[in-house]
Coordinates of C-alpha atoms in Angstrom, one line a residue:
M204 CA 34.2 101.8 102.6
S205 CA 34.5 103.8 98.8
L206 CA 36.3 103.9 96.0
L207 CA 37.0 107.0 94.6
Q208 CA 39.7 107.9 91.4
R209 CA 41.0 111.5 91.8
L210 CA 44.1 113.9 91.0
E211 CA 47.1 114.2 92.9
M212 CA 50.3 116.3 92.7
R213 CA 53.0 115.5 95.1
Q214 CA 56.5 116.9 94.4
G215 CA 59.5 114.6 95.7
Q216 CA 62.7 114.5 94.1
A217 CA 64.5 111.3 92.3
L218 CA 68.0 110.6 90.6
V219 CA 67.2 109.6 86.9
M220 CA 70.3 107.1 85.6
T221 CA 70.6 108.3 82.2
P222 CA 72.5 106.4 79.2
Q223 CA 74.9 109.8 78.9
L224 CA 75.2 109.4 83.3
L225 CA 75.7 105.7 82.9
Q226 CA 77.6 106.3 80.4
A227 CA 79.4 108.8 82.4
I228 CA 79.6 106.9 85.6
K229 CA 81.7 104.0 83.2
L230 CA 84.2 106.3 81.4
L231 CA 85.5 107.9 84.5
Q232 CA 86.6 104.2 86.0
L233 CA 88.3 103.5 82.8
S234 CA 92.3 102.4 82.7
Q235 CA 94.4 104.2 80.3
L236 CA 94.3 101.4 78.1
D237 CA 90.4 100.7 78.0
L238 CA 89.9 103.9 77.9
A239 CA 92.2 105.0 74.5
A240 CA 90.0 101.9 73.3
Y241 CA 86.7 103.2 74.5
V242 CA 87.9 106.7 72.4
D243 CA 89.6 105.0 69.3
A244 CA 85.8 103.5 69.0
E245 CA 83.8 106.4 68.8
L246 CA 86.6 108.3 66.9
E247 CA 85.2 105.4 64.4
R248 CA 81.5 105.7 64.4
N249 CA 81.1 109.6 64.9
P250 CA 82.3 111.6 61.8
L251 CA 82.3 114.6 64.1
L252 CA 85.0 113.9 66.2
E253 CA 88.5 114.6 66.0
R254 CA 92.1 113.2 67.3
L255 CA 94.3 117.0 68.8
E256 CA 97.5 115.6 68.9
G257 CA 100.1 118.0 68.3
E258 CA 99.9 119.9 65.5
A259 CA 98.4 116.9 63.8
G260 CA 94.8 118.6 64.3
A261 CA 96.2 122.2 62.1
E262 CA 97.5 120.8 59.4
R263 CA 93.8 118.9 59.1
D264 CA 92.7 122.2 59.3
A265 CA 94.5 123.4 56.2
P266 CA 93.3 122.5 53.6
E267 CA 89.7 123.7 55.1
A268 CA 90.3 126.8 55.8
A269 CA 92.2 127.9 51.9
E270 CA 91.2 125.9 49.2
P271 CA 93.0 127.8 46.0
G272 CA 91.7 126.6 42.7
G273 CA 88.9 125.1 42.7
D274 CA 85.2 124.3 44.5
F275 CA 85.6 121.4 47.2
E276 CA 81.8 121.4 47.1
S277 CA 80.9 120.7 43.6
G278 CA 83.8 118.6 43.2
E279 CA 86.1 119.8 41.0
A280 CA 90.3 119.2 41.6
P281 CA 92.2 122.3 42.2
E282 CA 94.8 121.8 39.8
P283 CA 98.1 122.0 40.8
E284 CA 100.2 124.5 40.2
S285 CA 104.0 123.5 39.1
W286 CA 105.7 127.5 40.7
L287 CA 108.9 127.0 38.0
A288 CA 105.9 127.8 35.1
N289 CA 105.0 130.9 36.9
D290 CA 106.1 134.0 35.3
M291 CA 109.2 134.4 37.9
T292 CA 111.9 135.4 36.0
S293 CA 113.8 138.0 38.3
S294 CA 112.8 135.6 42.0
R295 CA 113.9 132.7 40.3
S296 CA 117.3 134.6 39.2
E297 CA 117.3 135.6 42.1
M298 CA 117.4 132.5 44.1
E299 CA 119.6 130.7 41.7
G300 CA 122.5 133.4 42.6
D301 CA 122.0 132.8 46.2
L302 CA 121.6 129.3 45.8
D303 CA 124.6 129.1 43.5
T304 CA 122.9 126.2 41.8
R305 CA 120.4 126.0 38.8
L306 CA 117.2 125.0 40.6
D307 CA 116.7 122.8 37.8
N308 CA 119.2 120.7 39.8
V309 CA 117.2 121.4 42.6
F310 CA 113.9 119.8 41.1
A311 CA 114.9 117.7 38.4
D312 CA 111.3 115.9 38.6
E313 CA 110.2 118.9 37.1
N314 CA 112.1 120.0 33.8
P315 CA 111.9 116.0 32.3
T316 CA 114.5 115.3 30.0
P317 CA 113.9 114.4 26.5
R318 CA 115.2 110.9 27.4
E319 CA 112.5 110.9 30.5
Q320 CA 110.1 112.3 28.0
G321 CA 109.7 109.2 25.3
S322 CA 112.7 109.0 23.2
G323 CA 111.4 105.1 21.8
D324 CA 113.2 103.6 24.3
M325 CA 111.4 100.7 26.7
L326 CA 113.5 101.9 30.1
S327 CA 114.5 105.8 29.6
L328 CA 114.2 106.2 33.5
T329 CA 116.8 107.7 35.3
P330 CA 118.7 105.8 38.2
A331 CA 117.2 105.9 41.7
P332 CA 118.4 108.9 43.9
Y333 CA 120.1 106.3 46.3
G334 CA 120.2 103.4 44.1
N335 CA 117.8 101.1 44.1
T336 CA 118.5 97.2 45.7
G337 CA 115.5 96.3 46.0
G338 CA 115.5 95.0 41.9
S339 CA 112.0 98.1 41.2
F340 CA 111.8 100.3 38.6
D341 CA 109.7 102.4 40.3
G342 CA 112.1 104.8 42.0
E343 CA 111.2 104.3 45.4
L344 CA 113.7 103.2 48.6
P345 CA 113.8 99.3 48.8
D346 CA 111.9 98.0 52.5
F347 CA 113.4 97.4 55.4
E348 CA 110.7 96.9 57.7
A349 CA 110.2 93.5 55.2
S350 CA 113.3 92.2 56.4
L351 CA 113.0 92.0 59.5
T352 CA 112.6 88.8 62.0
A353 CA 110.7 88.2 64.5
E354 CA 111.2 86.6 67.3
T355 CA 110.9 82.7 68.0
S356 CA 108.0 82.0 69.9
L357 CA 108.0 78.4 72.3
R358 CA 105.4 76.6 70.0
E359 CA 107.1 77.4 66.8
H360 CA 109.9 76.1 67.8
L361 CA 109.1 72.6 69.2
A362 CA 106.6 72.5 66.4
G363 CA 110.3 72.4 63.9
Q364 CA 111.0 69.7 66.2
L365 CA 108.5 67.4 65.5
D366 CA 108.5 67.9 61.8
L367 CA 112.2 66.5 61.9
A368 CA 111.3 63.7 64.9
T369 CA 108.7 61.8 62.9
A370 CA 107.3 61.3 60.0
S371 CA 103.6 59.6 61.2
A372 CA 101.0 61.4 60.5
T373 CA 98.5 60.9 63.1
D374 CA 102.5 61.3 66.3
R375 CA 102.1 64.9 64.1
L376 CA 98.2 65.4 65.0
I377 CA 99.2 64.3 68.7
G378 CA 102.7 66.3 69.0
S379 CA 101.1 69.5 67.9
F380 CA 97.9 69.4 70.2
L381 CA 100.7 68.2 72.8
I382 CA 102.6 71.6 72.5
D383 CA 99.7 74.1 72.1
A384 CA 98.7 72.6 75.4
V385 CA 102.4 73.9 76.4
D386 CA 102.2 77.3 78.5
E387 CA 104.7 80.3 78.4
A388 CA 106.4 78.7 81.5
G389 CA 107.0 75.2 79.4
Y390 CA 104.2 72.8 81.4
L391 CA 102.5 71.1 79.5
R392 CA 98.4 72.3 81.3
E393 CA 96.5 68.9 80.0
T394 CA 96.9 65.6 81.2
I395 CA 97.0 63.1 78.9
D396 CA 93.7 61.3 79.8
A397 CA 91.6 64.5 78.6
V398 CA 94.1 64.6 75.3
S399 CA 93.3 61.2 74.7
E400 CA 89.7 61.6 75.2
R401 CA 89.9 65.5 72.4
L402 CA 91.6 63.4 70.0
G403 CA 89.8 59.8 70.0
A404 CA 93.5 58.3 70.1
R405 CA 94.9 55.6 73.0
I406 CA 96.5 56.6 75.5
D407 CA 99.8 54.7 74.7
D408 CA 99.7 56.7 71.8
V409 CA 99.8 59.9 74.1
A410 CA 102.1 58.7 76.5
R411 CA 104.5 58.2 73.9
V412 CA 104.4 61.4 72.3
L413 CA 104.4 63.5 74.9
K414 CA 107.7 61.4 76.1
L415 CA 108.8 62.5 71.7
V416 CA 108.0 66.1 72.8
Q417 CA 109.9 65.8 76.5
S418 CA 112.9 65.2 74.6
F419 CA 112.8 68.5 72.3
D420 CA 115.4 71.3 73.3
P421 CA 114.6 73.3 75.9
P422 CA 115.2 70.4 78.3
G423 CA 112.8 70.2 80.7
V424 CA 109.7 71.2 78.0
A425 CA 106.1 69.5 78.0
A426 CA 106.2 68.6 82.3
R427 CA 103.4 68.2 84.3
D428 CA 104.8 69.2 87.0
L429 CA 108.1 70.7 89.1
A430 CA 110.0 66.9 89.9
E431 CA 109.1 66.1 86.4
C432 CA 110.8 69.0 84.8
L433 CA 113.8 69.0 87.0
A434 CA 114.1 64.8 86.5
I435 CA 113.6 65.5 82.4
Q436 CA 117.2 67.5 82.7
L437 CA 118.8 66.2 85.1
R438 CA 118.6 62.0 82.4
E439 CA 120.0 64.5 80.4
Q440 CA 122.3 65.1 82.1
N441 CA 123.3 61.7 83.3
R442 CA 122.6 62.2 87.0
F443 CA 119.3 61.2 87.9
D444 CA 120.8 58.5 90.3
P445 CA 118.4 56.9 92.6
A446 CA 119.8 58.9 95.4
M447 CA 118.8 62.0 93.3
E448 CA 115.2 60.7 92.6
A449 CA 114.2 60.7 96.0
L450 CA 115.6 64.3 96.2
V451 CA 113.1 65.1 93.4
S452 CA 110.4 63.7 94.7
R453 CA 110.9 65.3 97.8
L454 CA 110.7 69.0 96.6
D455 CA 108.8 70.1 99.3
L456 CA 111.3 69.1 102.4
V457 CA 113.7 71.0 100.1
A458 CA 111.9 73.5 100.7
K459 CA 110.9 73.9 104.1
R460 CA 114.6 73.1 103.8
D461 CA 114.3 69.9 106.8
F462 CA 118.4 68.3 106.2
P463 CA 118.2 65.7 108.5
A464 CA 114.7 63.7 106.7
L465 CA 116.6 64.2 103.2
R466 CA 119.9 62.6 104.2
R467 CA 117.5 60.1 105.9
L468 CA 115.8 59.8 102.5
C469 CA 118.4 60.1 99.9
G470 CA 121.6 58.1 102.4
V471 CA 123.7 60.2 101.9
D472 CA 125.7 62.4 104.2
D473 CA 126.0 66.4 104.4
E474 CA 128.5 66.6 101.9
D475 CA 126.5 64.9 99.2
L476 CA 123.5 66.7 99.8
V477 CA 124.9 69.7 99.3
E478 CA 126.2 69.0 95.8
M479 CA 123.0 67.1 94.9
L480 CA 120.8 70.6 96.5
A481 CA 123.7 73.1 95.2
E482 CA 123.0 70.7 91.0
I483 CA 118.8 70.7 91.7
R484 CA 120.0 75.0 92.1
R485 CA 121.8 75.3 88.3
L486 CA 118.4 74.1 86.5
D487 CA 116.2 75.8 85.2
P488 CA 112.6 75.4 86.7
K489 CA 110.7 77.2 83.4
P490 CA 111.9 76.1 80.3
G491 CA 109.9 78.3 78.6
R492 CA 110.5 81.2 79.4
A493 CA 113.4 82.3 77.1
F494 CA 110.9 81.8 74.1
G495 CA 108.5 84.4 72.5
A496 CA 108.2 85.9 75.6
Q497 CA 105.6 88.6 75.9
A498 CA 107.0 93.1 76.4
V499 CA 106.7 93.7 80.2
E500 CA 103.9 96.2 80.2
V501 CA 105.7 99.6 81.8
L502 CA 103.1 101.1 84.7
V503 CA 102.4 104.9 82.7
P504 CA 101.4 107.7 85.9
D505 CA 97.7 108.9 85.6
V506 CA 99.0 111.6 88.0
F507 CA 102.5 113.4 88.6
V508 CA 103.9 114.3 91.9
R509 CA 107.1 116.7 92.4
A510 CA 108.5 118.6 95.4
A511 CA 107.7 122.3 95.1
P512 CA 110.7 124.9 96.1
D513 CA 108.7 126.2 98.7
G514 CA 108.1 122.6 100.2
S515 CA 104.7 121.6 98.7
W516 CA 104.0 119.1 96.6
L517 CA 102.8 119.7 93.0
V518 CA 100.0 117.5 91.9
E519 CA 99.5 117.5 87.3
L520 CA 98.1 115.2 85.3
N521 CA 100.0 112.9 82.8
S522 CA 99.4 115.1 79.6
E523 CA 100.5 112.6 77.4
A524 CA 98.2 109.7 78.9
L525 CA 95.2 111.6 78.5
P526 CA 92.9 111.5 74.8
R527 CA 92.9 114.1 73.4
V528 CA 89.6 114.7 71.2
L529 CA 87.0 117.8 69.4
V530 CA 84.8 118.6 68.0
N531 CA 84.8 119.8 64.3
Q532 CA 82.0 122.3 64.0
S533 CA 83.1 123.4 60.5
Y534 CA 82.4 120.4 59.6
Y535 CA 79.1 119.8 60.7
A536 CA 77.8 123.1 59.7
R537 CA 79.0 122.6 55.8
V538 CA 77.1 119.0 56.3
S539 CA 73.8 120.0 57.6
K540 CA 73.4 122.5 55.7
G541 CA 73.3 119.8 52.9
A542 CA 71.1 117.5 54.8
V543 CA 67.9 116.9 53.3
A544 CA 66.3 113.9 54.6
E545 CA 64.9 113.7 58.2
G546 CA 67.0 110.2 59.1
D547 CA 70.4 112.4 57.7
K548 CA 69.4 115.3 60.0
A549 CA 68.9 113.2 63.3
F550 CA 71.9 111.0 62.8
L551 CA 74.0 114.7 62.6
S552 CA 72.6 115.7 65.8
E553 CA 72.9 112.4 68.1
C554 CA 76.3 112.8 66.4
L555 CA 76.7 116.5 67.4
Q556 CA 75.7 115.8 70.8
T557 CA 77.8 112.9 71.6
A558 CA 80.7 114.4 70.5
N559 CA 79.6 117.2 72.8
W560 CA 79.3 115.0 75.8
L561 CA 82.7 112.7 75.1
T562 CA 84.7 115.7 75.5
R563 CA 83.1 116.8 78.6
S564 CA 82.9 113.6 80.4
L565 CA 86.9 113.4 79.3
E566 CA 87.7 117.3 81.1
Q567 CA 85.4 116.3 84.6
R568 CA 86.9 113.0 84.2
A569 CA 90.6 114.3 84.2
R570 CA 89.2 117.2 86.9
T571 CA 88.0 114.3 89.3
I572 CA 90.6 112.3 89.0
L573 CA 93.3 115.6 89.8
K574 CA 91.0 116.1 93.2
V575 CA 90.9 112.9 94.0
A576 CA 94.7 112.6 94.0
T577 CA 95.5 115.9 95.2
E578 CA 93.6 114.9 98.4
I579 CA 95.6 111.6 98.4
V580 CA 99.1 114.0 98.2
R581 CA 97.8 116.0 101.2
Q582 CA 96.6 112.8 103.4
Q583 CA 99.8 110.9 103.1
D584 CA 102.5 113.6 102.5
A585 CA 104.4 112.0 105.0
F586 CA 105.4 109.3 102.9
F587 CA 106.5 111.7 99.8
L588 CA 108.8 112.9 103.0
N589 CA 109.7 109.7 104.9
G590 CA 109.0 106.6 103.0
V591 CA 106.7 103.9 103.5
A592 CA 107.3 103.5 107.1
Y593 CA 105.4 107.4 107.9
L594 CA 102.2 105.8 106.1
R595 CA 99.1 107.0 107.5
P596 CA 95.8 104.8 107.2
L597 CA 93.3 106.1 105.0
N598 CA 90.0 104.8 103.8
L599 CA 87.8 106.0 100.9
K600 CA 85.0 108.1 102.9
T601 CA 87.9 109.9 104.3
V602 CA 88.8 111.8 100.9
A603 CA 85.3 111.5 99.9
E604 CA 84.6 114.1 102.9
A605 CA 87.1 116.2 102.1
I606 CA 86.2 116.8 98.8
G607 CA 82.9 116.7 98.9
M608 CA 82.1 113.6 96.7
H609 CA 80.7 110.6 97.4
E610 CA 82.3 107.4 98.0
S611 CA 81.4 105.4 95.2
T612 CA 83.3 108.2 93.2
V613 CA 86.2 108.2 94.7
S614 CA 86.3 104.2 94.8
R615 CA 86.1 104.7 91.0
V616 CA 88.9 107.1 89.8
T617 CA 91.1 105.2 92.1
S618 CA 90.2 101.7 90.2
N619 CA 93.2 101.3 88.0
K620 CA 94.8 104.5 88.4
S621 CA 98.5 105.0 89.6
I622 CA 101.0 108.2 90.8
G623 CA 104.0 108.9 89.8
T624 CA 106.1 109.9 92.7
S625 CA 109.6 110.0 93.0
R626 CA 110.1 106.3 94.6
G627 CA 108.2 104.9 91.5
T628 CA 104.7 104.9 90.5
L629 CA 102.4 103.6 92.4
E630 CA 98.4 102.7 92.2
M631 CA 96.0 104.7 93.9
K632 CA 94.6 101.9 95.8
Y633 CA 98.6 101.4 97.4
F634 CA 98.0 104.8 99.2
F635 CA 94.5 103.2 101.0
T636 CA 95.9 100.7 104.2
A637 CA 94.0 99.7 107.3
A638 CA 94.3 101.0 110.6
I639 CA 96.0 98.6 113.1
P640 CA 95.2 100.4 116.3
G641 CA 98.4 101.9 118.8
A642 CA 99.5 100.1 122.2
A643 CA 98.2 102.1 125.0
G644 CA 95.6 104.0 123.1
A645 CA 99.0 106.0 121.1
A646 CA 97.4 106.4 116.8
A647 CA 96.7 103.7 114.7
H648 CA 99.5 102.5 112.5
S649 CA 98.8 101.8 108.5
S650 CA 98.7 97.9 108.0
E651 CA 101.6 98.9 105.5
A652 CA 103.8 100.4 107.4
V653 CA 103.9 98.0 109.8
R654 CA 104.0 95.2 107.3
H655 CA 107.3 96.7 106.0
R656 CA 108.6 97.4 109.7
I657 CA 108.2 93.3 110.0
K658 CA 110.5 93.0 106.7
Q659 CA 113.6 95.7 108.3
L660 CA 113.0 93.2 111.7
V661 CA 113.6 90.0 110.0
D662 CA 116.7 91.4 107.6
G663 CA 118.5 93.0 110.4
E664 CA 118.5 89.9 112.4
A665 CA 122.3 88.7 113.6
A666 CA 122.7 86.0 116.0
D667 CA 119.1 84.8 116.8
V668 CA 116.1 84.7 114.7
L669 CA 113.2 86.5 115.6
S670 CA 109.6 84.2 115.9
D671 CA 106.7 85.3 116.0
D672 CA 105.4 86.0 119.0
A673 CA 109.2 87.7 119.3
L674 CA 108.1 90.2 116.4
V675 CA 104.9 90.6 117.9
Q676 CA 106.4 91.9 121.4
R677 CA 109.1 93.6 119.4
L678 CA 105.6 95.9 117.2
R679 CA 104.2 96.2 120.6
D680 CA 107.7 98.1 122.1
E681 CA 107.0 100.2 119.2
G682 CA 103.5 101.1 120.4
V683 CA 102.1 98.5 117.5
D684 CA 99.0 96.7 119.0
I685 CA 98.8 93.8 116.9
A686 CA 98.1 90.0 117.4
R687 CA 100.3 86.5 116.2
R688 CA 98.4 85.6 113.7
T689 CA 98.1 89.2 112.2
V690 CA 102.5 88.6 111.8
A691 CA 101.8 85.4 110.2
K692 CA 99.4 87.0 108.3
Y693 CA 101.8 90.1 106.9
R694 CA 105.0 87.3 107.4
E695 CA 104.0 85.3 104.7
S696 CA 102.1 88.4 102.1
L697 CA 106.0 89.3 101.8
R698 CA 107.3 85.3 101.7
I699 CA 109.3 85.1 104.5
P700 CA 109.8 81.9 105.7
S701 CA 109.1 80.8 109.7
S702 CA 111.8 81.0 112.3
I703 CA 112.6 77.6 111.9
E704 CA 112.9 77.3 108.4
R705 CA 115.1 80.6 108.6
R706 CA 117.4 78.9 111.4
R707 CA 117.9 76.1 109.2
A708 CA 118.6 77.8 106.0
R709 CA 121.3 79.7 108.3
M710 CA 122.7 76.4 110.1
A711 CA 123.2 75.1 106.3
H712 CA 124.7 78.1 105.2
A713 CA 127.7 78.1 108.2
G714 CA 128.0 74.3 107.2
R715 CA 129.6 75.5 103.7

C-alpha cells in the first residue's frame, strides 16, 4: 500500500455559529426584565447607542443641530443671552401691553435689585418664592422625599424588640443570627444544632434565646413548623390545654378531616371539637407576612390580542415593553474624523457594528414574537371565543411547521413571554397542552380543557360526591377517553380533596 499526498476540493454546507448568532439566539429567549437589563448594559458600554423614549431623543439632538455663538469642537461654550438685554424695545413694549404688566415682574431674576447686587448686607437676598421651610438660604424647595418613611421589615421589627429584651452581648449575637434565619413567612429555617455549630455557642443557650425570640410580636414568629407556630399563639391566648395540644400534634388528621379519630385523640365530643377547630382557623399560619412583604410583580404582556369588528383577531406587540434604541450616526461621523490611532478606529468600528447588530436583532425578535403569537391565536381561536373548555391540543411542532421555523426557535420565543387577552394575561406556554384521546374515535381533547371540566364537575356536585371512578365515567360519556390515575393526577393538581375528604367536610358542615 502506497501513501500519497494530494489536494482535493469539496463543496459542502455547514452552519457556523458566530458570536453574533449566538447572542441573537440568546436575545430571542430573554424575558422583558432580562432584555431591559441587557440593553441597559449595552447602552453603558457602547457610546454610539442611544435610548429613544418618546420625544426624549429629539430633545437630546436639538443642541447638536443648533450651536449658536460658539464652537463645540474647540471647547468654547456659547455665551448665555439675556433677551432683556437685546434691542427689543418695540417688542418689549408690545408684550408688556399684552400681558398688562412689566417684564421686570415676570423675570425678576434678570434685573436684580440693588440689595441683591450687594449693598453691604451679609444676607441681602429676597425671600424664597414659596417660602422655604427647610432652613436653607439657597431658594430651593424642601426635599419632600427625605421625609418619606419606608415600610418596616420583619427583621427590623424583631431586632428592635431584641434590643429591649436583653442587654447581654452573647444573647444579642445569638438572637441576631436567629432573626436573620427567619424567612418572610415568619418561620425559622435553621436548626438549633446548626446555629450552635456556626456560632460556637452551647445548645442550651441557643434554645433559651430562641424561646425569647418566639415571645416577640407577631405571635408565632420564629417557629420551626406549623404545629409550633400554632402552639405559640395558643399559649399566648392561654388556650393550650391538653386537648388542644393533642389536636395540634396531629394536624395531618385535621387536613384529612378525620373527625372520629380526632375525637378519640382529644377526648372531646363533637361540639367541643368544632369549637377547637374554629379556634385553629382563627390563628395566623404565616405571622411574618404582614411585615415587609414584597410587592407583587404584575405580568406585563408582550403581545395584545383583541377582537376586530369583522370577527377576526388583531394581534399587536406591546410597544411599552419593547426597548427602543438607535444608532447615533452623526456622533460616529464626528468622532471618527478625529480618530488617529488604530486602536481608536478599531474601537469605533466595533461599536458601530455591535450597535447595528443590536438594533437589527431587536427588530427581528419583535417580528418573530409577533409571527408566533399570531399563529397561536389562529390555532386557539375557539379558546378566545368560548373559554378554556374549547382549548385545543397544540405542540411546538405544529406551530413551527405552520410558520416555517424550527421547533427550537418557537420554543425560545414562547419562553418567558405572555399574551394579554380579554380573559387575562396568560403565558404563551399555557396554549401548548397535551392531547387526551377521544372516545370511540372522536377528536382529541386538550389536557387543560379536561382539567377545567373536572373542576366544573366537582363544583357542581349535589347530594352525591363524585369519586374518581364516577368522574372517569362522566368524562367518557362526554367523549373523553381518560384513565382513572390521570383523573386523580389532574384533581390533585387542582388541589381538590379526594371524595372521602369532601364527604367528611360536607358532613361536618351539615352537623353545624
